[in-house]
PDB file of C-alpha atoms in Angstrom:
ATOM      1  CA  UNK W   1     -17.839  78.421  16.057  1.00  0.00           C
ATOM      2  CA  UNK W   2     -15.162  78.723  18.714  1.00  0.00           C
ATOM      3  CA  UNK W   3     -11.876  77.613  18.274  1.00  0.00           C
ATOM      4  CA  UNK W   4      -9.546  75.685  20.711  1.00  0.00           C
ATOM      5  CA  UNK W   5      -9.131  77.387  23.375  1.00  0.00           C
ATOM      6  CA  UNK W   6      -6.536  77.297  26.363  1.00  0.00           C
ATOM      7  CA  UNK W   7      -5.718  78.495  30.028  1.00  0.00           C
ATOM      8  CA  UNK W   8      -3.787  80.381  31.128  1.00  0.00           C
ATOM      9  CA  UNK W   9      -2.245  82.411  28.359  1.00  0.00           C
ATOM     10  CA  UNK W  10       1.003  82.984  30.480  1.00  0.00           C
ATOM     11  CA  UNK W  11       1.811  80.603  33.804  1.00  0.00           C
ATOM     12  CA  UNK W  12       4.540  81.726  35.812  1.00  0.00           C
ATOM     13  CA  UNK W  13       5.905  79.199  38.863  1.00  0.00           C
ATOM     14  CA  UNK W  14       8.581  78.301  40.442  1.00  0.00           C
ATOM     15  CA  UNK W  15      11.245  75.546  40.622  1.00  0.00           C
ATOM     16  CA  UNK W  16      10.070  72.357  42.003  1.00  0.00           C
ATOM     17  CA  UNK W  17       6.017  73.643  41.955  1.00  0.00           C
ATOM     18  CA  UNK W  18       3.016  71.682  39.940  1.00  0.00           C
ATOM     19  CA  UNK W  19       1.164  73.174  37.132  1.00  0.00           C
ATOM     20  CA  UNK W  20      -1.726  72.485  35.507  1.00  0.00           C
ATOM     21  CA  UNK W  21      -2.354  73.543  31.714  1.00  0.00           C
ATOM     22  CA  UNK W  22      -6.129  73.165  30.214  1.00  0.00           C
ATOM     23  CA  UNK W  23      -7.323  72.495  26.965  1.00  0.00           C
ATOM     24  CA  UNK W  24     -10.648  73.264  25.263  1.00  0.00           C
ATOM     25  CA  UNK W  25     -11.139  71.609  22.097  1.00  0.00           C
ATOM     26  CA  UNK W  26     -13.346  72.398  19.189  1.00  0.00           C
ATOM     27  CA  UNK W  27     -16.747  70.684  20.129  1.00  0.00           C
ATOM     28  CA  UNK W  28     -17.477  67.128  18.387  1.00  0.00           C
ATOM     29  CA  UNK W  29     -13.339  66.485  17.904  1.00  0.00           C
ATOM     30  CA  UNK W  30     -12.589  63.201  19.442  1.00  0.00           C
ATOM     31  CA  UNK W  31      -8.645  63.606  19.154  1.00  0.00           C
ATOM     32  CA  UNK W  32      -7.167  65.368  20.719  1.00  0.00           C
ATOM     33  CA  UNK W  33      -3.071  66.019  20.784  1.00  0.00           C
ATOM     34  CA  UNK W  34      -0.795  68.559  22.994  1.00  0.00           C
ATOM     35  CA  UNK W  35       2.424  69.551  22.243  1.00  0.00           C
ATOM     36  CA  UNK W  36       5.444  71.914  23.931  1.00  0.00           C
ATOM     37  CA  UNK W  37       7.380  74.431  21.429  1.00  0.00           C
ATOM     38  CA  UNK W  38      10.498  76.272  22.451  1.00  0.00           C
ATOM     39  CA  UNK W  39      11.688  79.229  21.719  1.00  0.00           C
ATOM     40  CA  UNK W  40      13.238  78.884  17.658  1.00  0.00           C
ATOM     41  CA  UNK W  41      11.755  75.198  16.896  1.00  0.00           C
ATOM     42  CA  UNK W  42       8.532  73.774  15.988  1.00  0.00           C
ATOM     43  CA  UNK W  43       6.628  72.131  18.164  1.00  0.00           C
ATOM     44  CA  UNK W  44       7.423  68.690  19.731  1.00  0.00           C
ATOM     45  CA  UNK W  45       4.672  66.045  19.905  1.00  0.00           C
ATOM     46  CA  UNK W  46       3.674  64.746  23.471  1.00  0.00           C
ATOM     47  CA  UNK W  47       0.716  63.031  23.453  1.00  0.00           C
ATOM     48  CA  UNK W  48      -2.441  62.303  21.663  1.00  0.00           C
ATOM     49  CA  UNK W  49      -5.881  61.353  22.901  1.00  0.00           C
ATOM     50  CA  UNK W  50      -8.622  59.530  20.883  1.00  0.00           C
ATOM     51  CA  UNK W  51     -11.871  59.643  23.111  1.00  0.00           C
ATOM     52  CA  UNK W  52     -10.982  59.461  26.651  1.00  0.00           C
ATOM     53  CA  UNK W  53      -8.066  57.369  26.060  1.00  0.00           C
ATOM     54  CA  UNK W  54      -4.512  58.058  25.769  1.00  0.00           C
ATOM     55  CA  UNK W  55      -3.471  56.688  22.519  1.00  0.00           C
ATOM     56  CA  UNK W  56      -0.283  57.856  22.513  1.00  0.00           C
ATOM     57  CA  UNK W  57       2.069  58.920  25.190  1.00  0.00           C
ATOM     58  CA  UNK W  58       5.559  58.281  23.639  1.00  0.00           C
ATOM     59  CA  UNK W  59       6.220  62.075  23.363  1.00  0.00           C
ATOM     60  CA  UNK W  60       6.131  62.621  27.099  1.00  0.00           C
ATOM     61  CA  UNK W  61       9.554  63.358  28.670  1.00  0.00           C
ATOM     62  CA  UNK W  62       9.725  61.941  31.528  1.00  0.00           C
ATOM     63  CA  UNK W  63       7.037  60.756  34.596  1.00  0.00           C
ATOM     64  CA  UNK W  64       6.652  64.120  36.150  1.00  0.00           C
ATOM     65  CA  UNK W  65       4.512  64.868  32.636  1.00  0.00           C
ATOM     66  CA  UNK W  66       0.828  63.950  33.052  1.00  0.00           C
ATOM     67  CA  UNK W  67      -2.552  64.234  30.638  1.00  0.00           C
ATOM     68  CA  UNK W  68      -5.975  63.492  30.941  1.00  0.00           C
ATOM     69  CA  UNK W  69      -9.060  63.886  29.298  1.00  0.00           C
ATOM     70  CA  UNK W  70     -11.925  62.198  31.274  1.00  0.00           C
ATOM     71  CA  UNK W  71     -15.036  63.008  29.591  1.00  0.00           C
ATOM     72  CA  UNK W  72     -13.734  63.060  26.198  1.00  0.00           C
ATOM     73  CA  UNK W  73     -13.304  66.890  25.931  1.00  0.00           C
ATOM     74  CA  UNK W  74     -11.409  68.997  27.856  1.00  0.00           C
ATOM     75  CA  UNK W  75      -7.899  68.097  28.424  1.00  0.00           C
ATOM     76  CA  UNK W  76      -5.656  68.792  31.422  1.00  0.00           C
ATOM     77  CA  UNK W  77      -1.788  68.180  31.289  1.00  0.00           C
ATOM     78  CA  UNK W  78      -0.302  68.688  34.419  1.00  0.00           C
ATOM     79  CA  UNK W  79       3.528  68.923  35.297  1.00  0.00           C
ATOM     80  CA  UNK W  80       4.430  68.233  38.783  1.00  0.00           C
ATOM     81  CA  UNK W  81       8.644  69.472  40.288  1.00  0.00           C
ATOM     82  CA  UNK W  82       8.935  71.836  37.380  1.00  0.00           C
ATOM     83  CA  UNK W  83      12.173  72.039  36.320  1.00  0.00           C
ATOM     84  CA  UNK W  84      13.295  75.419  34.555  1.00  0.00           C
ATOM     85  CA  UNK W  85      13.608  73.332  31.313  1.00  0.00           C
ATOM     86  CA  UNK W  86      10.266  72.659  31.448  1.00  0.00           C
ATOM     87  CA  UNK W  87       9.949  76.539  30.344  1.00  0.00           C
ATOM     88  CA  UNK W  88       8.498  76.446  26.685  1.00  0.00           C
ATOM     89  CA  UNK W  89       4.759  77.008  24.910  1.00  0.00           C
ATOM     90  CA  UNK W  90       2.857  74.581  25.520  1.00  0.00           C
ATOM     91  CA  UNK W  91       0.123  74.103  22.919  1.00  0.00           C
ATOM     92  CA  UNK W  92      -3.058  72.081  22.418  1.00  0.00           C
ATOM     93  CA  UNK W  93      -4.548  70.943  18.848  1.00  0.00           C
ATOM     94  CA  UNK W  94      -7.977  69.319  18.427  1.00  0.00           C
ATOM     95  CA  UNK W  95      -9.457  67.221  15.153  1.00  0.00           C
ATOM     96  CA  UNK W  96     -12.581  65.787  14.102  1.00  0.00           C
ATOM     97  CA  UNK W  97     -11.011  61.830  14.091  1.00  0.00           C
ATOM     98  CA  UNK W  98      -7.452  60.296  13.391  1.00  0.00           C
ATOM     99  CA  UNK W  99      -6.520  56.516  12.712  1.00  0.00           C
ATOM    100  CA  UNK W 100      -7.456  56.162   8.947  1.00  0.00           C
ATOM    101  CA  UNK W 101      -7.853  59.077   7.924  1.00  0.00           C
ATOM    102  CA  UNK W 102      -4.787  60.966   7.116  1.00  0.00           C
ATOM    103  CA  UNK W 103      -5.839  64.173   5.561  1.00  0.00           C
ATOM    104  CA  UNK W 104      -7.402  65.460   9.083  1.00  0.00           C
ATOM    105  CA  UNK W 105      -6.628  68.637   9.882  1.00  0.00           C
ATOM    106  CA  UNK W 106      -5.446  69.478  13.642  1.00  0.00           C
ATOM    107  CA  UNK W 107      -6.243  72.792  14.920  1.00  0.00           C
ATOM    108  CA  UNK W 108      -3.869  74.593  16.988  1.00  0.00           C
ATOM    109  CA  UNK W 109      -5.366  76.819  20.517  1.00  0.00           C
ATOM    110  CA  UNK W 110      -2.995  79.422  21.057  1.00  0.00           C
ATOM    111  CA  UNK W 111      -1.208  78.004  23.674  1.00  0.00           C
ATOM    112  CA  UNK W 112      -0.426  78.206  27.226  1.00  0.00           C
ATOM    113  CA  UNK W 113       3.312  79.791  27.868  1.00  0.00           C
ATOM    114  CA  UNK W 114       5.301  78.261  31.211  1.00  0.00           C
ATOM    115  CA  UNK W 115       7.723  80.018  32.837  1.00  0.00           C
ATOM    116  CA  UNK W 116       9.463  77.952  35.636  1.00  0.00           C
ATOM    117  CA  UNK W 117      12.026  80.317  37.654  1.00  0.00           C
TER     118      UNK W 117
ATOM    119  CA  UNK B   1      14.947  58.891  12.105  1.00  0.00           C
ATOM    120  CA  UNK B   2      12.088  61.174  11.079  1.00  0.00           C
ATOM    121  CA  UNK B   3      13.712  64.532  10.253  1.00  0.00           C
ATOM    122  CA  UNK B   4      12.111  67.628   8.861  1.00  0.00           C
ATOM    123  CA  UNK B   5      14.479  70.552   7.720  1.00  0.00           C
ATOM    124  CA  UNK B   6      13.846  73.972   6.629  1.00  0.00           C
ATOM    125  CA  UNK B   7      16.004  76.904   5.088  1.00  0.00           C
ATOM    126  CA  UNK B   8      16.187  79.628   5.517  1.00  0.00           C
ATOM    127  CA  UNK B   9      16.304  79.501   9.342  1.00  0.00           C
ATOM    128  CA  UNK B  10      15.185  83.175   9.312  1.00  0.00           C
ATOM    129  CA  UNK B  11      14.473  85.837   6.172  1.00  0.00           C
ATOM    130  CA  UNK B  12      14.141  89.745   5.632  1.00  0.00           C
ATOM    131  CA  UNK B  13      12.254  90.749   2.817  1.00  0.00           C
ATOM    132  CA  UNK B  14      10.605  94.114   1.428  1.00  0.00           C
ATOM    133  CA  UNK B  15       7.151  94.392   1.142  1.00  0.00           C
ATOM    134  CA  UNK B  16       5.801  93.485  -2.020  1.00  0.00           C
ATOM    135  CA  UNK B  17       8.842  91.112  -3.004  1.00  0.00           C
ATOM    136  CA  UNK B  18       8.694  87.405  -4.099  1.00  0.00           C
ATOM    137  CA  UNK B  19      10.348  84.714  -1.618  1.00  0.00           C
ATOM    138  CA  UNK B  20      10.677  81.042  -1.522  1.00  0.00           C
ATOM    139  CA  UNK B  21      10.928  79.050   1.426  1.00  0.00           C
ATOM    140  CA  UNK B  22      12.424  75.515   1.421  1.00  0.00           C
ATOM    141  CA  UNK B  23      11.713  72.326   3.007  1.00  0.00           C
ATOM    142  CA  UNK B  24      13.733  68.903   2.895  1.00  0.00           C
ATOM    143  CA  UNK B  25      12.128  65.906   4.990  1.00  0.00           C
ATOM    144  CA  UNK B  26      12.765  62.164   5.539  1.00  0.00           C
ATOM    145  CA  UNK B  27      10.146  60.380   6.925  1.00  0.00           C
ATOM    146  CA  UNK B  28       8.471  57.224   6.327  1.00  0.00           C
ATOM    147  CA  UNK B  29       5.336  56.547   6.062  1.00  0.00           C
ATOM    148  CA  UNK B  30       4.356  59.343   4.183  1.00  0.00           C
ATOM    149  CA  UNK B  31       0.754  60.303   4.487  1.00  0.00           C
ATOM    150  CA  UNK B  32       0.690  64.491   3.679  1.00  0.00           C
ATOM    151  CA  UNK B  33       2.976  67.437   3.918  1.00  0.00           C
ATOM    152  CA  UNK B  34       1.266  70.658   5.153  1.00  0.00           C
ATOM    153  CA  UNK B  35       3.058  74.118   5.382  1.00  0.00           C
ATOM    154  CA  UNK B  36       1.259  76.425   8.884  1.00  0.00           C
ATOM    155  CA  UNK B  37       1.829  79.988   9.495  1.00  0.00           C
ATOM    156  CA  UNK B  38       2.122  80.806  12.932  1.00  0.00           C
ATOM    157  CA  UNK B  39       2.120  84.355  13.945  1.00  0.00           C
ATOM    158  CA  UNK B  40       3.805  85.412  17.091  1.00  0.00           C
ATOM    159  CA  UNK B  41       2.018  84.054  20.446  1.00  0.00           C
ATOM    160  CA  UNK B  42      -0.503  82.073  18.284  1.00  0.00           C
ATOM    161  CA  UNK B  43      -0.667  78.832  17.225  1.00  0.00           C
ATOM    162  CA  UNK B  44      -0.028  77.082  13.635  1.00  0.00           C
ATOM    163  CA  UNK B  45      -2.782  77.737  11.023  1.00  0.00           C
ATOM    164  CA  UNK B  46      -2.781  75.618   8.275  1.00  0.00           C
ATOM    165  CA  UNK B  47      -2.224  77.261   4.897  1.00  0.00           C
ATOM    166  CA  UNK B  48      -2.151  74.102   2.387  1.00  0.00           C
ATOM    167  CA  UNK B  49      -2.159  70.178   2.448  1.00  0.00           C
ATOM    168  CA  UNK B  50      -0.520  67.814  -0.400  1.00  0.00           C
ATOM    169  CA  UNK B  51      -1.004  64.199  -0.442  1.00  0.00           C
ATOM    170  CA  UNK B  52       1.783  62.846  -2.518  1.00  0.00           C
ATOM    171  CA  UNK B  53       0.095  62.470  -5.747  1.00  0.00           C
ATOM    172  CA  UNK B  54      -0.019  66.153  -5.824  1.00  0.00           C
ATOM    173  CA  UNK B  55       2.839  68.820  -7.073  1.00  0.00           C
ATOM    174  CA  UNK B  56       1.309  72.060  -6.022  1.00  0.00           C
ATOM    175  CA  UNK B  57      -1.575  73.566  -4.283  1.00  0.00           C
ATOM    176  CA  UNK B  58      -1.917  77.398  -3.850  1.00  0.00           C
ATOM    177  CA  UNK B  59      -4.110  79.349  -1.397  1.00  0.00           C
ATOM    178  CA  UNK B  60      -4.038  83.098  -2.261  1.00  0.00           C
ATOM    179  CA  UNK B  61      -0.611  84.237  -2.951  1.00  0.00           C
ATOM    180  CA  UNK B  62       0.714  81.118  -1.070  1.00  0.00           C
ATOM    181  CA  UNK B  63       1.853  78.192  -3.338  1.00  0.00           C
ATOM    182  CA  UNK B  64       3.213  75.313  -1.973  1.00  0.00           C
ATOM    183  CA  UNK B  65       5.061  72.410  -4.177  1.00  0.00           C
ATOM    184  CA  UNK B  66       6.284  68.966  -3.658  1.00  0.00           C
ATOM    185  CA  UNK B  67       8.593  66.232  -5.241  1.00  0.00           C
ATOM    186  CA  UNK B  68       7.983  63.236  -3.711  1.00  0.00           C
ATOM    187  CA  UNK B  69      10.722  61.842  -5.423  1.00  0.00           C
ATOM    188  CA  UNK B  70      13.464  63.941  -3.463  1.00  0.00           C
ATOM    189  CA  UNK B  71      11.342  64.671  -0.877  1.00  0.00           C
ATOM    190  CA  UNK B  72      11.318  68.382  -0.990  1.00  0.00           C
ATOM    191  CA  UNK B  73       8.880  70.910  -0.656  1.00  0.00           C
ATOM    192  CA  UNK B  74       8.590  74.628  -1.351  1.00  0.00           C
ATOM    193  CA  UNK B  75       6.461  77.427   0.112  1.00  0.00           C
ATOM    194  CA  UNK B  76       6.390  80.849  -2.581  1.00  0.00           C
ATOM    195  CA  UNK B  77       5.209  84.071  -0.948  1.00  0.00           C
ATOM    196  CA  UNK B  78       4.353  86.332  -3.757  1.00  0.00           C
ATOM    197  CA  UNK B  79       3.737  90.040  -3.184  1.00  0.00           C
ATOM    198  CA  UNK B  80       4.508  90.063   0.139  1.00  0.00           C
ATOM    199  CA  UNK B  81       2.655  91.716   2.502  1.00  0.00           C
ATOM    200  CA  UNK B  82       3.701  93.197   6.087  1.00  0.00           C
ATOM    201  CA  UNK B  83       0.851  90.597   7.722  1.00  0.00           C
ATOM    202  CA  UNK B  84       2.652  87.654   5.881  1.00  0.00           C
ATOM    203  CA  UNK B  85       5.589  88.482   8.664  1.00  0.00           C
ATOM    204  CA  UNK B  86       5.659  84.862  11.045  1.00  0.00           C
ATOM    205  CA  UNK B  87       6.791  81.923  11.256  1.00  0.00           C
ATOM    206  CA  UNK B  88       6.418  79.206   8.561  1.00  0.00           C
ATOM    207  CA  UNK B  89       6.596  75.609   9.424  1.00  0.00           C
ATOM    208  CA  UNK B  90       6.984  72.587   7.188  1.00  0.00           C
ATOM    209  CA  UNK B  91       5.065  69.733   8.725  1.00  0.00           C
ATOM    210  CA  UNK B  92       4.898  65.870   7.403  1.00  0.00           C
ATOM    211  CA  UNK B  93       1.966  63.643   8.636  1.00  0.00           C
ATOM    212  CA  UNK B  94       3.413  60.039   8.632  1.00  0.00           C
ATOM    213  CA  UNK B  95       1.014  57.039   9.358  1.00  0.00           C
ATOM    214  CA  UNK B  96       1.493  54.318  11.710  1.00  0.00           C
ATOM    215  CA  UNK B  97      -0.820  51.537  12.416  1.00  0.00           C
ATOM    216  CA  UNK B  98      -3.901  53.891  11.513  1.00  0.00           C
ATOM    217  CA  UNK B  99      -2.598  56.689  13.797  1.00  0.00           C
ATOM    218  CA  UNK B 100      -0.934  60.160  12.194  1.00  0.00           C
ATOM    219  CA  UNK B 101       1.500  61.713  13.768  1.00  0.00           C
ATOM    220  CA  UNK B 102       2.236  65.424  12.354  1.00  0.00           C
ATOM    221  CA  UNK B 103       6.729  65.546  12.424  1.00  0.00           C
ATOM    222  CA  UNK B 104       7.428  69.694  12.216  1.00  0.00           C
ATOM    223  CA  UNK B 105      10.232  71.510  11.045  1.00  0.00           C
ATOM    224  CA  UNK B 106      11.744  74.274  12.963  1.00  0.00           C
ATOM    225  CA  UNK B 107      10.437  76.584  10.986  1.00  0.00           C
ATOM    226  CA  UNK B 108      11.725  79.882   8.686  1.00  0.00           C
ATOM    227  CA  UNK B 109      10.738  83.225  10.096  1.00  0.00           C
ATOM    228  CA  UNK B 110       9.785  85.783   7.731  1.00  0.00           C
ATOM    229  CA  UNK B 111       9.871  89.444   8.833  1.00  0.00           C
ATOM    230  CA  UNK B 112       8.586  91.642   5.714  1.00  0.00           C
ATOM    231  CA  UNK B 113       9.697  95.140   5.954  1.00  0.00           C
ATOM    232  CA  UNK B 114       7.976  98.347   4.741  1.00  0.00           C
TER     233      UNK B 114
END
């Protein structure tokens, strides 16, 4: 079956604009997580979603960082005044459940690259 | 503070050679410790899992081990081959109040050379 899947590949704006990165997950997987990677490290945890429901938002920078996930699938996490440290890979991971469960496996998409000039 | 730390930060090997890639974490709780590959512009595959009743776990010519005691891990590459050339990143799953959170390492990129 497919895997997760996310749009764009590359997103180029400029200074001050809003974005808006999406996020297919693998069909049936209620959680849901996104994270941003920059250049050199591994990725940094933002937020995770069980369901519709943000169950975790600590990883979020700061207010102008925004996710959704209103029917329980697809995500959206949107960035409004980017800043030009906002510029990083941006990536999306999907499993079948968390809470409980430990040995879950997340699966990565292949992630959406900003570049904020 | 959760930390995750890997070495080397980056490696050059030739192809067909042996390497060993080290990981040192502090993190509590600890659920799992899983090492990804991640090739360039792609995201993190998961190559093994350990729970911490368990030393070592291979896939192919990847073995992973782990001392839970000083909380290290190792990744060993044997016969390396030019596809094994990414980015390798140590990642611990620590559970709190029935949610995981996945902690990652920076990673050690491997570039194997012809």
């Amino acid at each position: 079956g497919a895997g997760v899947s996310q749009t764009p590949s590359n997103k180029v704006t400029e200074k001050g604009k809003y974005v808006e990165l999406r996020c297919d997950p693998i069909s049936g997987h209620t959680a849901l997580y996104w994270y941003r990677q920059s250049l050199g490290q591994g990725p940094e945890f933002l937020i995770y979603f069980q369901g519709t429901g943000a169950a975790d938002d600590s990883g979020l920078p700061n207010d102008r960082f925004f996710a959704v996930r209103p029917e329980g699938s697809v995500s959206t996490l949107k960035i409004q005044r980017t800043e030009r440290g906002d510029s990083a890979v941006y990536l999306c991971a999907s499993s079948l459940q968390s809470g409980g469960v430990s040995y879950n496996e997340q699966f990565f998409g292949p992630g959406t690259r900003l570049t904020v000039l | 503070k959760n930390q995750v730390e890997q070495s080397p930060q980056s490696l050059i090997i030739l192809e067909g050679k042996n390497c060993t890639l080290q990981c040192n974490y502090t993190v509590s709780p600890f659920s799992n410790l899983r090492w990804y590959k991640q090739d360039t512009g792609r995201g993190p595959v998961s190559l093994t899992i350990m729970t911490f009743s368990e030393n070592t776990k291979s896939n192919g010519r990847y073995t992973a081990t782990l001392d839970a005691d000083t909380k290290q891990s190792s990744l060993h590459i044997t016969a390396s081959q030019l596809s094994d050339s990414a980015s390798y990143i140590c990642v611990v799953t620590s559970g709190f109040g029935g949610y995981n959170k996945l902690i990652f390492g920076a990673g050690t990129r491997l570039a194997v050379h012809p």
